[in-house]
């Protein structure tokens, strides 16, 4: 059996592990443009040397341990009839089972001058920003998401003057609700990051950006961090069914035989929103890769769906976990504040569909599991609201 | 594989396991020195109670561990005994493991900015919590033995 995986990040790595568990003999070929395998969520930490060059890579050499043949190239076309890939080098690559795991590419605003700006998606991007930051004193970051905020924190530590520009009235939408986002904004503003909301740029200039208000903000380094879109351009003529992203069934099989997809390139059912969504999250890609890899190697593993919001991090001393439909203001909502923390639970009927924990994170995983499984809460809802829920509540009575 | 097995019907909720866990993970490794340490050493298991059940909640060292799967920094790994452990120097304090642990047994060391979880006392023959339990509510057992023992108990109860 010849497995070909297009993409060398976590969905591909996770699939490789699952393939090897089920098929120790088959040939695994991976096509990637990047140096495998590194922890993509950590790339902002490269900018200010918070982690070492070495620590960004997987501690285990899975290329060796899993016997992967690595091809440093880019897939440019797919023929699902002939079961063949065309690579940028002109080489062709045949497969028995294919995994599309090409991830996503940065979204760019539709304004002139974006070629003068940086994006932060790959390790190479992070190195470029680090280099540019060395000679810079002012930076503008477009986009108040986690990537933008992490980059802001790193650049601030390097002594740059940092301004974040966010189109919406709040930062971190939809990963946080208004109130919790305001808490984060306060933290980063106190540290010295400028945040301008309800504003966007009209052009990237040689020495800054111009805003819709007409103002110009001077900057020697402009970073565009407004999000990502699935990397599906190369599949245009493949006949593969795509909508927002590659369409897959619940076993992560695409519309073509023996062709699977996983990670950011896929749209899968959101477990609480009950509509197809694109993940863009590491944690989801791990699970998808595992299911796809198992199925490619002849197993049968259903992928139940993803959570569009499944984020944990710490920003300027404020630890947070955010899961599910947290920005949903329509449902039944419980909010608790105090001690610099914040706790929000969003219910739909007898189910928990979203939760934010800020400050105190203990037992947050129990709630995540609840949201994932959409288990009816029954008489545990009160305990969840009081915050006294623990795993012992799920034990049968003695 | 050997696992720490909890028998809730034997647990009195005395928290001896919690204390010995914290002591084992202290600098001095004795109760008296641990009491004086600042910051105080952290326990890795938690005695919880409902009206009908008391028991320590502890890491299962899951075969398909959500914390390890979700770790975004290569900090968590499975050792040769199947224990889910931590390479401290790799932890960046992103708390993803806390977000996904369905048992709620990963916690946060605020001072060291590290995720903290049970390491199965891998240097000890018997884990500190098991050693400290006065009622044998915590035991180390081979997982295959547990269903066998349960079957035996049922047969004994039926046949007198």
XYZ file of C-alpha atoms in Angstrom:
558
model
C 0.000 0.000 0.000
C 1.320 3.403 -0.948
C 0.094 6.303 1.170
C 0.737 9.829 0.010
C 0.230 12.732 2.401
C 0.224 16.261 1.037
C 1.194 18.663 3.794
C 3.789 18.347 6.528
C 2.087 19.752 9.584
C 0.077 18.242 12.412
C -2.830 16.709 10.459
C -0.295 14.854 8.303
C 1.862 13.877 11.279
C -1.134 12.642 13.232
C -2.348 10.645 10.210
C 1.113 9.106 9.824
C 1.003 7.865 13.400
C -2.438 6.327 12.833
C -1.372 4.721 9.547
C 1.681 3.152 11.178
C -0.400 1.807 14.068
C -2.642 0.026 11.573
C -0.165 -0.761 8.795
C 3.501 -1.195 9.769
C 4.504 -2.213 6.237
C 2.977 0.318 3.818
C 4.996 3.040 2.131
C 4.325 6.551 3.421
C 5.329 9.457 1.202
C 4.919 13.024 2.409
C 5.012 16.070 0.158
C 5.758 19.276 1.993
C 7.207 22.717 1.336
C 8.182 23.163 4.967
C 10.782 21.650 7.244
C 8.850 19.012 9.200
C 7.672 18.767 11.951
C 7.203 21.826 14.106
C 4.628 23.167 16.531
C 2.914 25.836 14.468
C 1.081 27.451 17.430
C 4.468 28.335 18.915
C 5.827 30.389 16.020
C 5.076 33.791 17.628
C 7.414 32.741 20.458
C 10.298 32.519 17.974
C 10.121 36.274 17.372
C 11.356 37.181 20.862
C 13.325 33.967 21.511
C 10.871 32.848 24.191
C 11.523 29.333 22.952
C 14.673 28.045 21.307
C 15.024 27.177 17.636
C 15.257 23.569 18.687
C 12.215 23.457 20.953
C 9.824 24.373 18.166
C 10.431 21.018 16.462
C 8.861 17.720 17.544
C 11.060 16.068 20.179
C 10.707 12.736 18.386
C 12.021 12.200 14.857
C 8.836 10.693 13.421
C 10.202 10.801 9.909
C 12.690 8.173 11.030
C 10.579 6.279 13.555
C 7.597 6.050 11.186
C 9.589 5.526 8.002
C 8.345 8.516 6.025
C 9.784 9.314 2.601
C 9.945 13.082 2.514
C 9.588 14.996 -0.752
C 10.359 18.690 -0.574
C 7.971 19.951 -3.221
C 4.534 21.482 -3.710
C 1.520 19.636 -5.075
C -0.064 21.692 -7.853
C -2.684 19.346 -9.307
C -4.581 16.190 -8.458
C -6.059 13.585 -10.803
C -8.341 11.373 -8.744
C -9.115 9.081 -11.737
C -5.480 8.182 -12.388
C -4.736 8.547 -8.648
C -1.833 10.825 -9.373
C -0.433 14.111 -8.100
C 1.463 16.667 -10.142
C 4.221 18.460 -8.271
C 5.659 21.908 -8.868
C 8.935 20.349 -10.018
C 7.028 18.597 -12.804
C 7.337 15.206 -11.130
C 4.299 12.974 -10.858
C 3.408 10.979 -7.772
C 1.071 7.988 -7.728
C -0.883 6.916 -4.679
C -3.109 4.143 -3.434
C -4.471 6.301 -0.616
C -4.143 10.062 -0.476
C -4.439 12.498 2.405
C -4.926 16.159 1.634
C -3.550 18.079 4.600
C -2.405 21.317 3.014
C -3.749 23.465 5.845
C -4.516 27.087 5.332
C -2.933 30.251 4.000
C -3.116 33.754 5.449
C -6.046 35.891 4.367
C -5.031 39.264 3.004
C -7.122 42.414 3.135
C -8.259 43.678 -0.250
C -6.186 46.873 -0.158
C -3.125 48.076 -2.074
C 0.357 47.445 -0.733
C -0.097 44.124 1.077
C 3.114 42.846 -0.541
C 5.008 45.257 1.733
C 3.561 43.603 4.823
C 4.342 40.380 6.682
C 2.093 37.484 7.587
C 2.616 35.003 10.420
C 1.706 31.490 9.381
C 4.930 29.546 8.994
C 8.211 29.242 10.823
C 9.848 31.068 7.914
C 7.355 33.929 8.399
C 8.316 34.121 12.075
C 12.019 34.307 11.201
C 11.351 37.046 8.647
C 9.448 39.090 11.235
C 12.197 38.541 13.779
C 14.761 39.823 11.275
C 12.658 42.825 10.286
C 11.973 43.649 13.935
C 15.699 44.011 14.588
C 15.809 47.267 12.655
C 12.308 48.487 13.470
C 10.848 50.655 16.175
C 7.136 50.819 15.336
C 4.832 48.034 14.244
C 1.200 47.873 13.204
C -0.633 44.571 13.419
C -3.865 44.223 11.509
C -6.169 41.797 13.302
C -6.887 41.356 16.998
C -6.989 37.563 17.032
C -4.708 35.284 19.010
C -1.989 35.380 16.335
C -1.974 39.168 16.263
C -1.977 39.442 20.046
C 0.811 36.876 20.474
C 2.897 38.678 17.858
C 2.179 41.968 19.617
C 3.410 40.547 22.922
C 6.632 39.278 21.348
C 7.376 42.528 19.525
C 6.612 44.573 22.614
C 9.199 42.526 24.505
C 11.719 43.399 21.802
C 11.075 47.043 22.599
C 8.921 47.990 19.626
C 5.991 50.346 19.778
C 2.980 48.135 18.908
C -0.488 49.016 17.631
C -3.213 46.474 16.898
C -6.008 47.445 14.528
C -9.219 45.423 14.739
C -12.161 45.801 12.386
C -14.790 44.646 14.902
C -15.779 46.475 18.094
C -14.025 43.770 20.153
C -10.797 41.816 19.840
C -10.684 37.982 19.796
C -14.137 37.475 18.300
C -15.550 34.778 18.218
C -13.064 33.109 20.547
C -14.129 35.306 23.461
C -17.275 37.263 24.233
C -17.321 41.045 24.614
C -16.698 41.156 28.366
C -13.809 38.713 28.471
C -12.264 40.275 25.363
C -12.394 43.633 27.115
C -10.470 42.098 30.030
C -7.748 40.892 27.674
C -7.680 44.242 25.915
C -7.200 45.984 29.262
C -4.287 43.663 30.099
C -2.460 44.234 26.834
C -3.144 47.969 26.827
C -1.701 48.221 30.334
C 1.425 46.525 29.017
C 1.717 49.192 26.373
C 0.073 47.755 23.252
C -2.131 50.259 21.452
C -5.485 48.799 20.421
C -7.767 50.505 17.914
C -11.109 48.766 17.368
C -13.850 49.344 14.770
C -11.197 50.434 12.323
C -9.308 48.975 9.394
C -6.663 49.917 6.884
C -7.137 51.282 3.382
C -3.556 50.844 2.253
C -0.195 49.525 3.357
C 2.232 52.381 2.767
C 6.033 52.325 2.613
C 6.207 53.736 6.119
C 2.963 52.681 7.740
C -0.730 52.203 7.066
C -3.607 54.513 6.241
C -6.914 54.008 8.023
C -10.529 54.457 6.900
C -10.680 57.530 9.150
C -7.989 59.066 6.944
C -5.351 58.904 9.666
C -1.945 57.434 8.929
C -0.119 55.310 11.478
C 3.618 55.209 10.963
C 5.268 51.806 11.132
C 8.422 50.127 9.875
C 6.837 46.707 10.222
C 3.268 45.832 9.225
C 1.849 42.406 10.047
C -1.387 41.151 8.543
C -3.120 38.728 10.899
C -6.775 38.813 9.916
C -7.174 35.062 9.682
C -6.600 32.200 7.291
C -8.402 30.456 4.476
C -8.203 26.801 3.443
C -5.364 26.058 1.035
C -7.538 24.549 -1.704
C -6.504 26.615 -4.732
C -4.405 23.746 -6.109
C -7.472 21.462 -6.118
C -9.489 23.690 -8.440
C -9.377 21.370 -11.451
C -9.374 18.107 -9.505
C -13.151 17.821 -9.543
C -13.042 17.289 -5.795
C -16.122 18.631 -4.051
C -15.285 21.835 -2.217
C -17.376 24.575 -0.627
C -15.659 26.782 1.957
C -13.100 23.982 2.135
C -12.808 20.348 1.084
C -16.084 18.543 1.726
C -15.685 15.237 3.562
C -17.971 12.580 4.998
C -17.903 11.554 8.649
C -14.927 9.279 7.920
C -13.047 12.232 6.406
C -13.236 10.772 2.917
C -13.573 13.343 0.152
C -15.857 13.018 -2.873
C -13.170 10.912 -4.597
C -12.352 7.267 -3.906
C -9.269 6.623 -1.714
C -8.830 10.333 -1.162
C -9.087 11.711 2.379
C -8.576 15.152 3.889
C -7.836 16.468 7.383
C -6.997 19.664 9.237
C -7.585 23.267 8.212
C -8.246 22.289 4.609
C -11.471 20.503 5.602
C -14.926 21.626 6.547
C -16.502 19.381 9.149
C -19.573 19.564 11.335
C -19.281 21.936 14.283
C -20.513 19.942 17.266
C -22.450 22.798 18.848
C -23.248 25.114 15.964
C -24.540 22.141 13.955
C -23.238 23.480 10.644
C -20.106 22.809 8.619
C -17.113 24.805 9.815
C -13.407 25.116 9.117
C -11.325 24.364 12.166
C -8.021 26.310 11.959
C -7.060 24.742 15.289
C -4.215 22.364 16.129
C -6.291 20.269 18.529
C -8.967 19.557 15.917
C -6.331 18.713 13.305
C -4.804 16.099 15.621
C -8.131 14.289 15.927
C -8.914 14.583 12.226
C -5.490 13.285 11.222
C -5.895 10.335 13.526
C -9.321 9.403 12.139
C -8.279 9.916 8.502
C -5.070 7.919 8.941
C -6.932 5.037 10.584
C -9.477 4.942 7.765
C -6.805 5.139 5.069
C -5.094 2.115 6.583
C -8.270 0.051 6.459
C -9.692 0.827 9.892
C -13.017 2.489 10.579
C -12.928 5.555 12.768
C -15.739 8.052 12.677
C -14.860 11.694 13.139
C -17.771 13.144 15.114
C -16.980 16.781 14.352
C -15.014 19.758 15.551
C -15.351 22.699 17.849
C -14.710 25.984 16.049
C -13.692 27.497 19.364
C -11.333 25.322 21.425
C -8.678 27.665 22.742
C -6.453 27.771 25.764
C -3.726 30.296 26.362
C -2.357 32.896 28.697
C -2.074 36.545 27.800
C -0.133 38.901 30.068
C -0.681 36.753 33.149
C -4.331 36.042 32.429
C -4.865 32.316 31.786
C -7.934 31.376 29.779
C -9.887 28.505 28.279
C -12.628 29.112 25.774
C -14.760 26.352 24.236
C -17.815 26.216 21.991
C -20.393 28.908 21.305
C -18.981 31.433 23.761
C -19.848 34.608 21.907
C -23.466 33.436 21.663
C -25.507 36.002 23.574
C -28.838 34.456 22.600
C -28.960 31.316 24.728
C -29.281 30.907 28.460
C -26.126 32.449 29.845
C -24.517 32.310 33.264
C -21.688 34.704 34.089
C -19.555 35.003 37.212
C -16.860 37.610 37.726
C -14.526 38.472 40.577
C -10.901 38.153 41.698
C -9.767 39.296 38.267
C -11.396 36.212 36.752
C -14.369 35.459 34.575
C -16.513 32.384 34.100
C -19.254 32.063 31.527
C -21.447 29.100 30.689
C -23.815 29.090 27.719
C -26.680 26.593 27.772
C -29.078 25.427 25.104
C -31.987 23.522 26.626
C -30.440 20.859 28.838
C -27.000 21.051 27.238
C -23.871 23.111 27.667
C -22.783 24.655 24.362
C -20.092 27.080 25.444
C -17.767 27.934 28.332
C -15.159 30.557 29.130
C -12.802 30.237 32.084
C -10.453 33.075 32.919
C -8.220 33.085 35.941
C -9.237 29.778 37.482
C -9.069 26.925 34.972
C -9.325 23.884 37.276
C -11.783 21.279 35.980
C -12.355 23.207 32.736
C -11.693 19.957 30.850
C -14.828 18.423 32.336
C -16.852 21.204 30.752
C -15.021 20.824 27.428
C -15.938 17.174 27.419
C -19.548 18.042 28.134
C -19.644 20.477 25.241
C -17.978 17.974 22.911
C -20.305 15.124 23.787
C -23.452 17.238 24.122
C -24.496 15.145 27.114
C -27.745 16.202 28.816
C -26.860 17.914 32.096
C -29.781 16.742 34.218
C -29.344 17.594 37.886
C -25.678 18.534 37.404
C -26.548 21.871 35.810
C -26.775 23.572 39.233
C -23.359 22.261 40.203
C -21.929 23.467 36.910
C -23.301 26.934 37.568
C -22.033 26.965 41.151
C -18.641 25.815 39.883
C -18.482 22.880 42.290
C -18.634 20.213 39.612
C -15.931 17.561 39.681
C -15.420 14.178 38.090
C -16.818 12.437 41.171
C -20.250 13.729 40.153
C -20.167 11.284 37.254
C -19.535 8.267 39.474
C -22.376 5.826 40.083
C -23.850 5.890 43.584
C -22.319 3.312 45.940
C -0.220 -2.445 32.546
C -0.306 -1.596 36.231
C -2.670 1.204 37.173
C -3.685 2.993 40.324
C -7.120 1.612 41.061
C -9.591 3.419 43.316
C -12.118 1.615 45.487
C -14.578 4.365 46.426
C -16.380 2.160 48.971
C -13.194 2.121 51.041
C -12.406 5.845 50.841
C -13.015 7.806 54.047
C -12.065 11.128 52.495
C -9.102 11.527 54.899
C -6.924 13.161 52.235
C -3.807 11.240 53.307
C -3.176 10.597 49.612
C -3.279 14.310 48.836
C -0.812 15.101 51.605
C 1.650 12.387 50.669
C 1.412 13.382 46.999
C 2.302 16.975 47.825
C 5.135 15.838 50.118
C 6.526 13.520 47.458
C 6.580 16.461 45.040
C 8.161 18.868 47.518
C 11.824 19.835 47.675
C 12.611 18.143 50.986
C 10.262 15.170 50.598
C 9.284 15.111 54.275
C 6.050 16.389 55.788
C 7.803 18.859 58.087
C 10.043 20.384 55.440
C 7.144 20.467 52.977
C 5.043 22.479 55.439
C 7.691 25.195 55.529
C 8.275 25.396 51.787
C 7.191 28.486 49.982
C 5.525 28.249 47.555
C 3.804 25.201 49.021
C 4.260 21.943 47.080
C 1.324 20.923 44.909
C -0.745 17.747 45.038
C -1.579 15.894 41.831
C -4.777 14.179 42.939
C -7.943 15.528 44.477
C -10.289 13.953 46.992
C -13.797 14.904 45.955
C -17.137 13.958 47.434
C -20.814 13.915 46.615
C -23.514 12.979 49.110
C -23.025 9.322 48.259
C -19.444 8.879 47.004
C -16.029 9.930 48.282
C -12.908 9.260 46.270
C -9.653 10.694 45.032
C -9.784 11.827 41.397
C -6.473 11.148 39.721
C -4.769 10.875 36.358
C -5.658 7.687 34.461
C -2.583 7.859 32.239
C -5.047 7.272 29.411
C -4.015 4.974 26.600
C -5.243 7.568 24.083
C -4.537 10.573 26.295
C -6.369 13.803 25.358
C -3.755 15.938 27.161
C -0.889 14.382 25.241
C -2.763 14.529 21.930
C -3.583 18.198 22.403
C -0.205 19.383 23.746
C 1.046 22.104 21.396
C 4.633 22.245 22.622
C 5.885 18.650 22.770
C 5.948 18.754 26.568
C 3.814 15.710 27.341
C 4.944 12.247 26.334
C 4.333 8.612 27.154
C 7.246 6.919 28.906
C 8.336 3.300 28.571
C 5.861 2.256 31.290
C 2.918 3.896 29.574
C 2.831 6.811 32.037
C 1.940 10.209 30.618
C 4.726 12.469 31.781
C 6.078 15.962 31.260
C 9.293 17.387 29.903
C 9.181 20.431 32.144
C 11.491 22.564 30.044
C 9.115 22.234 27.073
C 5.989 23.473 28.907
C 5.049 26.984 27.833
C 2.011 27.295 30.102
C -0.608 27.379 27.336
C -3.024 25.277 29.440
C -4.311 23.274 26.479
C -3.899 20.083 28.542
C -6.146 21.540 31.250
C -8.736 22.445 28.639
C -9.042 18.870 27.389
C -8.520 16.611 30.423
C -11.964 15.084 31.033
C -11.036 14.270 34.639
C -9.837 17.747 35.560
C -6.557 16.461 36.986
C -4.095 18.756 35.248
C -3.504 21.917 37.243
C -1.547 25.107 36.987
C 1.600 25.972 38.897
C 1.166 29.724 39.015
C 4.661 30.348 40.375
C 6.611 28.206 37.953
C 4.170 28.778 35.091
C 3.954 25.056 34.404
C 1.193 22.523 33.920
C 1.225 20.021 36.779
C 0.008 16.452 36.620
C 0.522 13.013 38.159
C 3.861 11.486 37.195
C 2.868 8.121 38.709
C 5.811 8.557 41.135
C 7.886 6.881 38.448
C 10.936 6.845 40.713
C 9.132 4.940 43.482
C 8.129 1.321 43.546
C 4.750 2.197 45.061
C 3.224 5.636 44.327
C 3.120 7.923 47.358
C -0.682 8.183 47.359
C -1.129 4.408 47.333
C 1.454 3.989 50.072
C -0.298 6.541 52.271
C -3.857 5.251 51.965
C -4.807 3.776 55.375
C -7.835 1.849 54.078
C -6.379 0.530 50.819
C -8.885 2.516 48.828
C -5.975 3.142 46.473
C -4.132 0.126 45.142
C -1.773 -0.615 42.287
C -3.297 -3.311 40.140
C -2.727 -4.945 36.830
C -5.624 -3.806 34.669
C -6.323 -7.365 33.509
C -6.773 -8.481 37.110
C -9.630 -6.090 37.859
C -12.409 -7.783 35.835
C -11.148 -11.163 37.039
C -11.470 -10.103 40.651
C -14.929 -8.648 40.025
C -16.112 -11.907 38.482
C -14.757 -13.847 41.434
C -16.569 -11.586 43.866
C -19.866 -12.071 42.032
C -19.438 -15.838 42.052
C -18.528 -15.827 45.740
C -21.564 -13.704 46.558
C -23.853 -15.987 44.543
C -22.526 -19.261 45.903
C -21.920 -18.095 49.454
